[in-house]
Tab-separated table of C-alpha atoms in Angstrom:
chain	number	residue	atom	x	y	z
D	1	MET	CA	44.361	234.794	249.787
D	2	SER	CA	48.121	234.810	249.998
D	3	LEU	CA	48.546	231.569	248.083
D	4	THR	CA	48.406	233.232	244.674
D	5	LEU	CA	48.781	231.616	241.292
D	6	GLU	CA	52.348	232.913	241.109
D	7	VAL	CA	53.283	231.444	244.468
D	8	VAL	CA	51.787	228.066	243.601
D	9	LEU	CA	53.521	227.900	240.226
D	10	HIS	CA	56.904	228.869	241.667
D	11	GLY	CA	56.458	226.166	244.307
D	12	VAL	CA	55.607	223.543	241.714
D	13	ALA	CA	58.602	224.583	239.600
D	14	ALA	CA	60.959	224.314	242.561
D	15	THR	CA	59.658	220.826	243.384
D	16	LEU	CA	60.135	219.676	239.812
D	17	ARG	CA	63.623	221.155	239.568
D	18	ASP	CA	65.025	220.280	242.990
D	19	ARG	CA	63.254	217.064	243.992
D	20	ILE	CA	61.709	215.293	241.040
D	21	ALA	CA	64.273	215.851	238.256
D	22	PRO	CA	67.283	214.680	240.332
D	23	ALA	CA	65.375	211.583	241.458
D	24	LEU	CA	64.648	210.325	237.950
D	25	ASP	CA	67.005	207.674	236.582
D	26	ASP	CA	65.917	208.186	232.994
D	27	SER	CA	67.964	211.112	231.648
D	28	PHE	CA	65.346	212.048	229.041
D	29	ALA	CA	62.609	212.216	231.691
D	30	SER	CA	64.891	214.112	234.062
D	31	GLU	CA	65.668	216.707	231.401
D	32	ALA	CA	61.959	217.012	230.596
D	33	ALA	CA	61.231	217.665	234.274
D	34	ARG	CA	63.956	220.307	234.420
D	35	LEU	CA	62.604	222.026	231.312
D	36	ALA	CA	59.056	221.812	232.688
D	37	ALA	CA	60.255	223.634	235.802
D	38	MET	CA	61.749	226.389	233.639
D	39	LEU	CA	58.536	226.700	231.618
D	40	ILE	CA	56.440	226.959	234.760
D	41	THR	CA	58.787	229.618	236.132
D	42	ILE	CA	58.525	231.672	232.940
D	43	SER	CA	54.733	231.313	233.031
D	44	ALA	CA	54.598	232.269	236.717
D	45	ASN	CA	56.628	235.396	236.052
D	46	ALA	CA	54.217	236.440	233.294
D	47	VAL	CA	51.067	236.106	235.378
D	48	ASP	CA	51.040	239.371	237.283
D	49	ASP	CA	51.443	241.823	234.403
D	50	ALA	CA	49.855	239.774	231.613
D	51	ALA	CA	46.802	242.032	231.352
D	52	ALA	CA	48.789	245.229	231.885
D	53	VAL	CA	51.200	244.380	229.052
D	54	ARG	CA	48.356	243.813	226.610
D	55	VAL	CA	46.324	246.837	227.667
D	56	TRP	CA	49.403	249.055	227.262
D	57	GLU	CA	50.193	247.560	223.868
D	58	ASN	CA	46.680	247.989	222.510
D	59	ALA	CA	46.533	251.591	223.724
D	60	ALA	CA	49.943	252.319	222.188
D	61	LEU	CA	48.857	250.920	218.836
D	62	ARG	CA	45.637	252.970	218.824
D	63	ALA	CA	47.636	256.118	219.629
D	64	LEU	CA	50.070	255.290	216.840
D	65	PHE	CA	47.230	254.853	214.359
D	66	GLY	CA	45.875	258.257	215.344
D	67	ASP	CA	49.246	259.919	214.825
D	68	ALA	CA	49.669	258.105	211.505
D	69	GLN	CA	46.349	259.473	210.304
D	70	ASP	CA	47.480	262.991	211.106
D	71	MET	CA	50.892	262.580	209.484
D	72	VAL	CA	50.293	260.446	206.390
D	73	GLY	CA	46.520	259.953	206.260
D	74	PRO	CA	45.966	261.666	202.894
D	75	ASN	CA	48.528	259.347	201.252
D	76	MET	CA	46.839	256.117	202.282
D	77	ALA	CA	45.317	253.976	199.561
D	78	GLY	CA	42.001	252.143	199.714
D	79	ASP	CA	40.119	251.995	202.972
D	80	LEU	CA	43.167	251.698	205.207
D	81	GLY	CA	42.611	255.221	206.550
D	82	ASP	CA	39.013	254.420	207.480
D	83	ARG	CA	39.988	251.195	209.234
D	84	LEU	CA	42.709	252.999	211.161
D	85	ALA	CA	40.173	255.624	212.236
D	86	GLN	CA	37.846	252.901	213.488
D	87	ALA	CA	40.715	251.284	215.376
D	88	VAL	CA	41.653	254.594	217.020
D	89	HIS	CA	38.193	254.795	218.564
D	90	SER	CA	37.939	251.102	219.452
D	91	SER	CA	38.449	249.733	222.941
D	92	ASP	CA	39.383	246.464	224.582
D	93	PRO	CA	36.348	244.169	224.747
D	94	GLY	CA	37.245	242.922	228.235
D	95	LEU	CA	40.142	242.144	230.535
D	96	ARG	CA	40.392	238.406	230.008
D	97	ILE	CA	43.732	237.549	228.426
D	98	SER	CA	41.948	235.768	225.577
D	99	GLU	CA	39.896	238.906	224.837
D	100	LEU	CA	42.917	241.177	224.999
D	101	ASP	CA	44.932	238.827	222.792
D	102	GLU	CA	42.224	238.721	220.152
D	103	GLU	CA	42.040	242.507	220.057
D	104	ASN	CA	45.839	242.717	220.103
D	105	ASN	CA	46.155	240.462	217.067
D	106	ARG	CA	43.523	242.526	215.236
D	107	LEU	CA	45.505	245.716	215.907
D	108	ARG	CA	48.822	244.042	215.018
D	109	THR	CA	47.386	242.909	211.693
D	110	LEU	CA	46.408	246.499	210.976
D	111	LEU	CA	49.897	247.620	211.998
D	112	VAL	CA	51.439	245.290	209.402
D	113	GLU	CA	49.286	246.944	206.733
D	114	LEU	CA	50.155	250.435	207.941
D	115	HIS	CA	53.857	249.600	208.086
D	116	GLU	CA	53.877	248.247	204.549
D	117	ALA	CA	52.031	251.341	203.298
D	118	VAL	CA	54.391	253.731	205.057
D	119	GLU	CA	57.449	251.981	203.598
D	120	THR	CA	56.312	252.944	200.100
D	121	MET	CA	55.616	256.598	200.942
D	122	GLU	CA	57.995	259.506	200.517
D	123	GLY	CA	58.485	262.334	202.975
D	124	GLU	CA	59.365	263.136	206.538
D	125	GLY	CA	55.918	262.224	207.849
D	126	ALA	CA	56.224	258.682	206.541
D	127	ARG	CA	59.719	258.325	207.972
D	128	ALA	CA	58.514	259.597	211.350
D	129	VAL	CA	55.657	257.067	211.421
D	130	ASP	CA	58.065	254.311	210.394
D	131	ALA	CA	60.381	255.276	213.256
D	132	ARG	CA	57.445	255.279	215.713
D	133	ILE	CA	56.452	251.797	214.568
D	134	TRP	CA	59.914	250.397	215.209
D	135	GLN	CA	60.045	252.136	218.583
D	136	ILE	CA	56.757	250.526	219.662
D	137	LEU	CA	57.878	247.120	218.367
D	138	ARG	CA	61.080	247.346	220.394
D	139	GLU	CA	59.191	248.316	223.522
D	140	THR	CA	56.677	245.536	222.946
D	141	VAL	CA	59.399	242.889	222.712
D	142	THR	CA	61.034	244.236	225.853
D	143	ARG	CA	57.776	244.165	227.812
D	144	ARG	CA	57.003	240.633	226.646
D	145	ALA	CA	60.472	239.220	227.320
D	146	PRO	CA	60.211	235.844	229.078
D	147	GLN	CA	61.602	236.103	232.600
D	148	SER	CA	63.261	233.014	233.999
R	1	MET	CA	61.313	196.777	228.902
R	2	THR	CA	58.836	198.748	226.785
R	3	ASP	CA	56.723	197.409	223.933
R	4	MET	CA	59.289	198.820	221.507
R	5	GLU	CA	62.115	196.318	221.985
R	6	PRO	CA	60.228	193.261	220.663
R	7	ARG	CA	58.826	195.320	217.799
R	8	ILE	CA	62.305	196.487	216.817
R	9	ALA	CA	63.587	192.931	217.071
R	10	ALA	CA	60.766	191.771	214.797
R	11	TYR	CA	61.633	194.475	212.296
R	12	LEU	CA	65.326	193.588	212.271
R	13	ALA	CA	64.416	189.931	211.793
R	14	HIS	CA	62.341	190.969	208.797
R	15	ARG	CA	65.276	192.930	207.392
R	16	MET	CA	67.973	190.380	208.250
R	17	PRO	CA	66.633	186.910	207.438
R	18	ALA	CA	69.975	185.305	208.292
R	19	ALA	CA	69.976	186.706	211.825
R	20	ARG	CA	68.930	184.461	214.716
R	21	ASP	CA	68.039	185.171	218.357
R	22	ILE	CA	67.846	188.928	217.923
R	23	GLU	CA	67.908	190.740	221.250
R	24	ILE	CA	67.319	194.441	221.871
R	25	ASP	CA	68.305	196.036	225.168
R	26	GLU	CA	69.627	199.288	226.653
R	27	PHE	CA	66.772	200.987	224.839
R	28	ARG	CA	66.532	204.643	225.901
R	29	ARG	CA	65.053	207.776	224.459
R	30	ILE	CA	67.662	210.538	224.221
R	31	GLN	CA	67.704	214.221	223.377
R	32	GLY	CA	68.415	214.271	219.675
R	33	GLY	CA	66.833	217.184	217.928
R	34	SER	CA	63.309	218.387	218.404
R	35	SER	CA	61.797	217.302	215.135
R	36	GLN	CA	62.233	213.533	215.486
R	37	GLU	CA	62.131	211.092	218.358
R	38	THR	CA	65.614	209.675	218.904
R	39	TYR	CA	66.380	206.395	220.690
R	40	ARG	CA	69.598	204.551	221.414
R	41	LEU	CA	69.700	200.785	221.682
R	42	ARG	CA	71.922	197.742	221.596
R	43	ALA	CA	71.122	194.976	219.127
R	44	ARG	CA	72.660	191.495	219.354
R	45	TRP	CA	72.077	188.532	217.124
R	46	ARG	CA	73.689	185.359	215.877
R	47	GLU	CA	74.512	184.585	212.301
R	48	ALA	CA	75.173	181.115	211.004
R	49	GLY	CA	78.744	180.300	210.109
R	50	GLU	CA	79.845	180.093	206.520
R	51	THR	CA	79.874	176.771	204.700
R	52	THR	CA	82.940	176.191	202.567
R	53	ASN	CA	84.058	172.844	201.068
R	54	SER	CA	81.481	170.969	203.166
R	55	GLN	CA	82.837	172.564	206.353
R	56	THR	CA	80.719	174.965	208.403
R	57	THR	CA	82.356	177.475	210.700
R	58	ALA	CA	80.805	178.266	214.056
R	59	SER	CA	78.029	180.841	214.215
R	60	GLN	CA	79.046	184.256	215.460
R	61	THR	CA	77.378	186.762	217.723
R	62	ILE	CA	77.155	190.288	216.376
R	63	GLU	CA	76.578	193.354	218.527
R	64	ARG	CA	75.718	196.812	217.286
R	65	ARG	CA	74.927	200.046	219.094
R	66	LEU	CA	72.320	201.802	217.044
R	67	ILE	CA	70.233	204.956	216.861
R	68	LEU	CA	66.603	204.833	215.801
R	69	ARG	CA	65.049	208.077	214.554
R	70	ARG	CA	61.266	208.041	214.412
R	71	ALA	CA	58.887	210.662	213.087
R	72	PRO	CA	56.992	212.314	215.930
R	73	PRO	CA	53.235	212.857	215.942
R	74	SER	CA	54.150	216.486	215.255
R	75	GLY	CA	57.346	218.468	215.481
R	76	LEU	CA	59.251	221.648	214.975
R	77	VAL	CA	59.387	221.479	211.230
R	78	VAL	CA	57.354	219.473	208.782
R	79	ALA	CA	59.853	217.360	206.903
R	80	GLU	CA	59.819	214.291	204.789
R	81	ARG	CA	61.341	211.643	206.993
R	82	ASP	CA	63.441	209.972	204.358
R	83	ILE	CA	65.463	213.126	203.671
R	84	GLU	CA	67.894	212.488	206.486
R	85	TYR	CA	68.329	208.839	205.567
R	86	THR	CA	68.876	209.722	201.910
R	87	VAL	CA	71.479	212.371	202.705
R	88	TYR	CA	73.384	210.190	205.175
R	89	HIS	CA	73.495	207.473	202.578
R	90	ALA	CA	74.689	209.813	199.822
R	91	LEU	CA	77.359	211.539	201.926
R	92	ALA	CA	79.053	208.373	203.160
R	93	GLY	CA	82.754	208.597	202.369
R	94	ARG	CA	82.574	212.145	201.000
R	95	GLY	CA	84.638	213.879	203.665
R	96	VAL	CA	81.776	215.023	205.874
R	97	PRO	CA	81.444	212.779	208.945
R	98	VAL	CA	78.002	211.186	209.073
R	99	PRO	CA	76.698	207.954	210.618
R	100	ALA	CA	76.281	204.836	208.527
R	101	VAL	CA	72.589	204.229	207.899
R	102	TYR	CA	70.955	200.841	207.497
R	103	TYR	CA	67.209	200.897	206.989
R	104	PHE	CA	64.491	203.416	206.272
R	105	GLU	CA	60.957	202.217	206.933
R	106	ALA	CA	57.793	204.091	205.960
R	107	ASP	CA	55.325	201.299	206.748
R	108	PRO	CA	53.575	202.215	210.039
R	109	ARG	CA	52.839	198.589	210.934
R	110	TRP	CA	56.294	198.202	212.455
R	111	LEU	CA	56.633	201.200	214.810
R	112	ASP	CA	53.483	203.230	214.107
R	113	ARG	CA	55.381	205.979	212.285
R	114	PRO	CA	58.233	206.184	209.750
R	115	PHE	CA	61.710	205.642	211.132
R	116	PHE	CA	65.253	204.802	210.147
R	117	VAL	CA	68.142	203.012	211.802
R	118	MET	CA	71.745	204.170	211.856
R	119	ASP	CA	74.992	203.624	213.722
R	120	MET	CA	75.468	205.269	217.071
R	121	MET	CA	78.565	207.398	216.576
R	122	PRO	CA	81.210	208.011	219.236
R	123	GLY	CA	81.247	211.337	221.001
R	124	LYS	CA	78.735	213.719	222.488
R	125	PRO	CA	77.216	217.122	221.732
R	126	GLY	CA	78.591	220.199	223.476
R	127	HIS	CA	76.191	221.775	225.942
R	128	PHE	CA	76.767	225.291	224.707
R	129	TYR	CA	73.734	226.780	226.499
R	130	THR	CA	74.879	225.741	229.943
R	131	SER	CA	78.679	225.549	229.710
R	132	THR	CA	81.330	228.165	228.996
R	133	ASP	CA	83.596	225.353	227.779
R	134	PRO	CA	81.243	222.987	225.939
R	135	TYR	CA	84.080	221.329	223.999
R	136	GLU	CA	86.258	220.636	227.037
R	137	GLY	CA	89.317	222.623	226.069
R	138	HIS	CA	89.072	221.896	222.333
R	139	GLY	CA	86.934	224.897	221.352
R	140	GLU	CA	89.174	226.341	218.636
R	141	LYS	CA	90.094	222.933	217.224
R	142	ILE	CA	86.421	221.974	217.044
R	143	ALA	CA	85.468	225.313	215.510
R	144	ARG	CA	88.061	224.939	212.727
R	145	GLN	CA	86.731	221.477	211.861
R	146	PHE	CA	83.211	222.856	212.042
R	147	TRP	CA	84.031	225.334	209.266
R	148	GLN	CA	86.128	222.879	207.275
R	149	HIS	CA	83.318	220.317	207.160
R	150	LEU	CA	80.828	222.958	206.079
R	151	GLY	CA	83.212	224.096	203.357
R	152	THR	CA	83.677	220.502	202.207
R	153	LEU	CA	79.906	220.118	202.026
R	154	ALA	CA	79.601	223.285	199.929
R	155	ALA	CA	82.124	221.947	197.408
R	156	ILE	CA	80.202	218.729	196.730
R	157	ASP	CA	78.185	218.412	193.515
R	158	HIS	CA	74.756	217.273	194.702
R	159	ARG	CA	73.834	215.936	191.275
R	160	ALA	CA	76.809	213.579	191.315
R	161	LEU	CA	75.416	212.114	194.542
R	162	GLY	CA	71.930	211.698	193.140
R	163	LEU	CA	70.465	214.296	195.469
R	164	HIS	CA	68.449	216.128	192.832
R	165	ASP	CA	65.234	215.065	194.599
R	166	LEU	CA	65.997	217.301	197.538
R	167	ARG	CA	64.060	220.568	197.652
R	168	ASN	CA	65.382	222.872	194.881
R	169	GLY	CA	67.470	219.988	193.587
R	170	SER	CA	66.244	220.258	190.024
R	171	VAL	CA	66.244	224.027	189.657
R	172	THR	CA	68.978	226.592	189.216
R	173	GLY	CA	69.270	230.060	190.644
R	174	GLU	CA	66.983	232.279	192.694
R	175	TYR	CA	67.535	230.092	195.739
R	176	TRP	CA	67.099	233.091	197.992
R	177	SER	CA	63.554	233.743	196.777
R	178	ARG	CA	62.605	230.055	196.844
R	179	GLU	CA	63.797	229.696	200.423
R	180	LEU	CA	62.185	232.951	201.466
R	181	ASP	CA	58.900	231.789	199.918
R	182	TRP	CA	59.261	228.437	201.695
R	183	TRP	CA	59.877	229.896	205.144
R	184	GLU	CA	57.392	232.728	204.790
R	185	ALA	CA	54.675	230.162	203.996
R	186	ILE	CA	55.633	228.128	207.080
R	187	TYR	CA	55.725	231.266	209.183
R	188	ARG	CA	52.301	232.474	208.048
R	189	LYS	CA	50.773	229.031	208.542
R	190	ASN	CA	51.970	228.806	212.143
R	191	GLU	CA	52.036	232.430	213.265
R	192	GLY	CA	50.079	232.750	216.496
R	193	VAL	CA	50.725	236.285	217.664
R	194	ILE	CA	51.137	238.528	214.623
R	195	GLU	CA	54.707	239.842	214.629
R	196	PRO	CA	54.983	243.001	212.502
R	197	ALA	CA	58.804	242.986	212.786
R	198	VAL	CA	59.036	239.591	211.098
R	199	HIS	CA	56.721	240.766	208.311
R	200	ALA	CA	58.841	243.896	207.861
R	201	ALA	CA	62.036	241.824	207.688
R	202	ILE	CA	60.519	239.612	204.991
R	203	ARG	CA	59.560	242.666	202.937
R	204	TRP	CA	63.079	244.087	203.335
R	205	LEU	CA	64.643	240.831	202.194
R	206	ARG	CA	62.466	240.863	199.060
R	207	ARG	CA	63.286	244.490	198.260
R	208	ASN	CA	67.025	243.919	198.711
R	209	PRO	CA	67.893	240.555	197.131
R	210	PRO	CA	71.402	239.135	197.544
R	211	PRO	CA	73.831	238.654	194.658
R	212	PRO	CA	73.473	235.403	192.683
R	213	THR	CA	74.768	232.330	194.501
R	214	ILE	CA	78.363	231.299	193.931
R	215	LYS	CA	77.168	227.730	193.318
R	216	PRO	CA	74.223	225.460	194.090
R	217	ALA	CA	75.197	223.528	197.204
R	218	ILE	CA	73.907	220.916	199.595
R	219	VAL	CA	72.563	223.032	202.429
R	220	HIS	CA	72.382	221.167	205.725
R	221	GLY	CA	69.616	223.502	206.874
R	222	ASP	CA	70.406	223.350	210.609
R	223	TYR	CA	74.220	223.447	210.700
R	224	ARG	CA	75.108	224.769	214.122
R	225	ALA	CA	76.536	224.089	217.552
R	226	GLY	CA	74.515	221.303	219.135
R	227	ASN	CA	74.040	219.372	215.906
R	228	PHE	CA	77.378	217.567	215.863
R	229	LEU	CA	79.228	215.157	218.129
R	230	PHE	CA	82.819	215.505	219.311
R	231	THR	CA	85.204	213.008	220.871
R	232	PRO	CA	87.453	213.536	223.925
R	233	ASP	CA	90.479	214.168	221.681
R	234	GLY	CA	88.715	217.118	220.043
R	235	ARG	CA	87.503	215.555	216.803
R	236	ILE	CA	84.088	216.125	215.270
R	237	SER	CA	82.841	212.567	214.826
R	238	ALA	CA	79.436	213.193	213.222
R	239	ILE	CA	77.326	215.966	211.753
R	240	LEU	CA	73.704	215.199	212.635
R	241	ASP	CA	70.116	216.420	212.158
R	242	TRP	CA	69.855	216.773	208.396
R	243	GLU	CA	66.060	216.760	208.172
R	244	MET	CA	65.952	220.298	206.757
R	245	CYS	CA	68.562	219.550	204.097
R	246	HIS	CA	67.967	221.018	200.640
R	247	ILE	CA	69.806	222.522	197.703
R	248	GLY	CA	70.533	226.218	197.829
R	249	ASP	CA	73.034	228.971	198.446
R	250	PRO	CA	75.877	227.713	200.672
R	251	LEU	CA	75.857	231.042	202.504
R	252	GLU	CA	72.532	230.007	204.023
R	253	ASP	CA	74.361	227.459	206.190
R	254	VAL	CA	77.218	229.872	206.924
R	255	ALA	CA	74.782	232.517	208.160
R	256	TRP	CA	72.804	229.974	210.199
R	257	ALA	CA	76.020	228.702	211.775
R	258	ILE	CA	76.915	232.158	213.113
R	259	ASP	CA	73.479	233.031	214.427
R	260	PRO	CA	74.188	234.410	217.921
R	261	PHE	CA	71.700	232.005	219.538
R	262	TRP	CA	74.235	229.180	219.049
R	263	PRO	CA	77.506	231.124	218.989
R	264	MET	CA	80.326	229.172	217.341
R	265	THR	CA	82.263	232.432	217.103
R	266	ARG	CA	82.846	232.169	220.839
R	267	HIS	CA	85.551	229.601	220.034
R	268	LEU	CA	86.966	231.066	216.820
R	269	PRO	CA	86.280	234.611	215.554
R	270	LEU	CA	84.234	234.966	212.421
R	271	GLU	CA	86.983	235.924	209.959
R	272	PRO	CA	89.362	233.006	210.618
R	273	GLY	CA	86.305	230.757	210.615
R	274	LEU	CA	85.287	232.042	207.212
R	275	THR	CA	88.862	231.558	206.004
R	276	GLU	CA	88.661	227.881	206.967
R	277	TRP	CA	85.376	227.605	205.050
R	278	GLU	CA	86.835	229.376	202.007
R	279	GLN	CA	89.860	227.076	201.901
R	280	ALA	CA	87.735	223.941	202.195
R	281	SER	CA	85.080	225.039	199.716
R	282	GLY	CA	87.292	226.832	197.218
R	283	PHE	CA	84.928	229.825	197.178
R	284	ALA	CA	85.149	233.324	198.619
R	285	VAL	CA	82.439	234.539	200.982
R	286	ASP	CA	80.656	237.660	199.763
R	287	ARG	CA	80.296	239.533	203.066
R	288	ALA	CA	77.406	241.674	201.816
R	289	ALA	CA	75.524	238.586	200.660
R	290	LEU	CA	76.250	236.965	204.019
R	291	ASP	CA	74.543	239.889	205.747
R	292	TRP	CA	71.395	239.243	203.710
R	293	TRP	CA	71.484	235.590	204.751
R	294	ARG	CA	71.928	236.544	208.393
R	295	LEU	CA	68.658	238.431	208.397
R	296	PHE	CA	67.099	235.541	206.467
R	297	SER	CA	68.332	233.196	209.208
R	298	ALA	CA	66.528	235.216	211.853
R	299	VAL	CA	63.319	235.029	209.799
R	300	LYS	CA	63.788	231.298	209.236
R	301	ALA	CA	64.381	230.808	212.958
R	302	SER	CA	61.204	232.764	213.696
R	303	ALA	CA	59.296	230.432	211.387
R	304	ILE	CA	60.696	227.389	213.186
R	305	TRP	CA	59.822	228.783	216.623
R	306	ALA	CA	56.322	229.707	215.414
R	307	THR	CA	55.971	226.099	214.283
R	308	ALA	CA	57.166	224.954	217.700
R	309	GLU	CA	54.545	227.077	219.451
R	310	ALA	CA	51.805	225.819	217.135
R	311	SER	CA	52.970	222.229	217.573
R	312	PHE	CA	52.848	222.459	221.354
R	313	THR	CA	49.556	224.350	221.321
R	314	HIS	CA	47.719	221.881	219.145
R	315	GLY	CA	49.462	218.659	220.169
R	316	PRO	CA	49.389	215.750	220.277
R	317	ALA	CA	53.131	215.741	221.074
R	318	ARG	CA	53.894	218.199	223.871
R	319	GLU	CA	57.642	218.012	224.335
R	320	MET	CA	59.058	220.464	226.870
R	321	VAL	CA	62.001	221.351	224.630
R	322	VAL	CA	59.581	222.354	221.868
R	323	ALA	CA	57.675	224.721	224.151
R	324	MET	CA	60.906	226.185	225.514
R	325	SER	CA	62.184	226.772	221.970
R	326	GLY	CA	58.992	228.540	221.016
R	327	ILE	CA	59.087	230.874	223.997
R	328	ARG	CA	62.747	231.605	224.634
R	329	ALA	CA	64.284	231.243	221.182
R	330	GLY	CA	61.264	232.938	219.623
R	331	HIS	CA	61.825	235.987	221.799
R	332	PHE	CA	65.559	235.965	221.058
R	333	HIS	CA	65.071	236.083	217.298
R	334	ARG	CA	62.315	238.702	217.418
R	335	LYS	CA	64.747	240.910	219.324
R	336	LEU	CA	67.553	240.058	216.911
R	337	ILE	CA	65.385	241.071	213.944
R	338	LEU	CA	64.650	244.397	215.625
R	339	ASP	CA	68.370	244.970	216.204
R	340	MET	CA	69.209	244.111	212.598
R	341	MET	CA	66.419	246.186	211.122
R	342	ALA	CA	67.535	249.199	213.136
R	343	ASN	CA	70.387	249.463	210.655
R	344	PRO	CA	69.508	247.230	207.714
R	345	THR	CA	72.387	248.421	205.539
R	346	LYS	CA	74.866	247.015	208.042
R	347	ILE	CA	72.933	244.033	209.269
R	348	ALA	CA	74.528	242.925	212.494
R	349	ARG	CA	77.887	242.089	210.985
R	350	GLY	CA	79.523	242.989	214.249
R	351	ASN	CA	77.622	240.362	216.208
R	352	GLY	CA	79.668	237.480	214.960
R	353	THR	CA	83.129	238.903	215.278
């Protein structure tokens, strides 16, 4: 089927922007139609790689947790080390966006804990993990940038 | 005509017993901030003439162009709706241009939700997102007034205006931690996707507190390009959107004003802008403290955009501008936090110059 979700959404956005918004006399409604077209465009541009972005991110976080265990594992308090180890060996429960998002938020929550722990540690290992965290966060924001 | 015009007329009749034949027309919803519904309207009515020495003068017709601000079903930021009315009322004649306000109404029987009525001021907002010349050749002149008005606001004693009921109005000191607590709570309540960078920024702000405030000030809370009107001769005619107003460190507003998402420094570089503020306020800007507030601003913005996303997700109000703010502005400030945290000892000072 060539009429993909992306194609349909881009077509709807163009109709809203070029035909409907200019035809509305009410300026508030016209602006809402123009903004709706922009939102649909951003959504359309996120469709194709939505799963790929999340799968990459979850894999990157699991790899980071594994490296963190090697570098600062003995310094971790409580059961954080155990939970990181479990996360390293976890996998995505499915490829639906909702499933990937749920797993992604679970891993991100663990990352917040790891980051806070690393900030209080001394030594080159802790600084290296801290730098890796920021690197992954930067790449994550870049990959998730809304495209209009 | 919608069902609103007769309801507004009935309300004005209730408030103005001497008014006769009240008519409401030219009623339109307009873009006016994302946290309240804003409508413009024309109100006309007749008032009986005065009776003096057994002689009655003819009745007169009065016409007013008004703005009605109504609480939405949900919005960007949870705010008490009488804050803006209270502040407008208190600031009248104090050197900061604000509209005259008439009535605040909390009773939902009139228009379903709380609202207030104020004068429609002359001028228009600059469309700084879509225009390279949003102030039509008056960029520097507008920018200087922008800083002067903010400095004037900082110099005002809020207690003398009876504004001690604003948030933080009855406390002294530690405004940075109170505001950080406030916005962190809002952020955590509305956070959809967990953002480790925002959490890290909050921890950094707590570990590296700013110097004590130079004075408790009325903080507008959303002082920026887009929240004021200007006239064709290059005069700022009104500072609007005070629903996040509170008492705090005046540098909070300064930092918010120079956030690169709404760049006022495009029209006047940061240092001369700060000089205008310093002359109007009578205080010097501690540049290191300002850097702390700049990172705070990015966190505060993230909290507002998280609220926008949650508001649109859960409804019932699904305004397009709210969704767009959550997506586009949310991304912008996450990236800004990453840039700032890459070198937290020199937080992005260069961005505003």
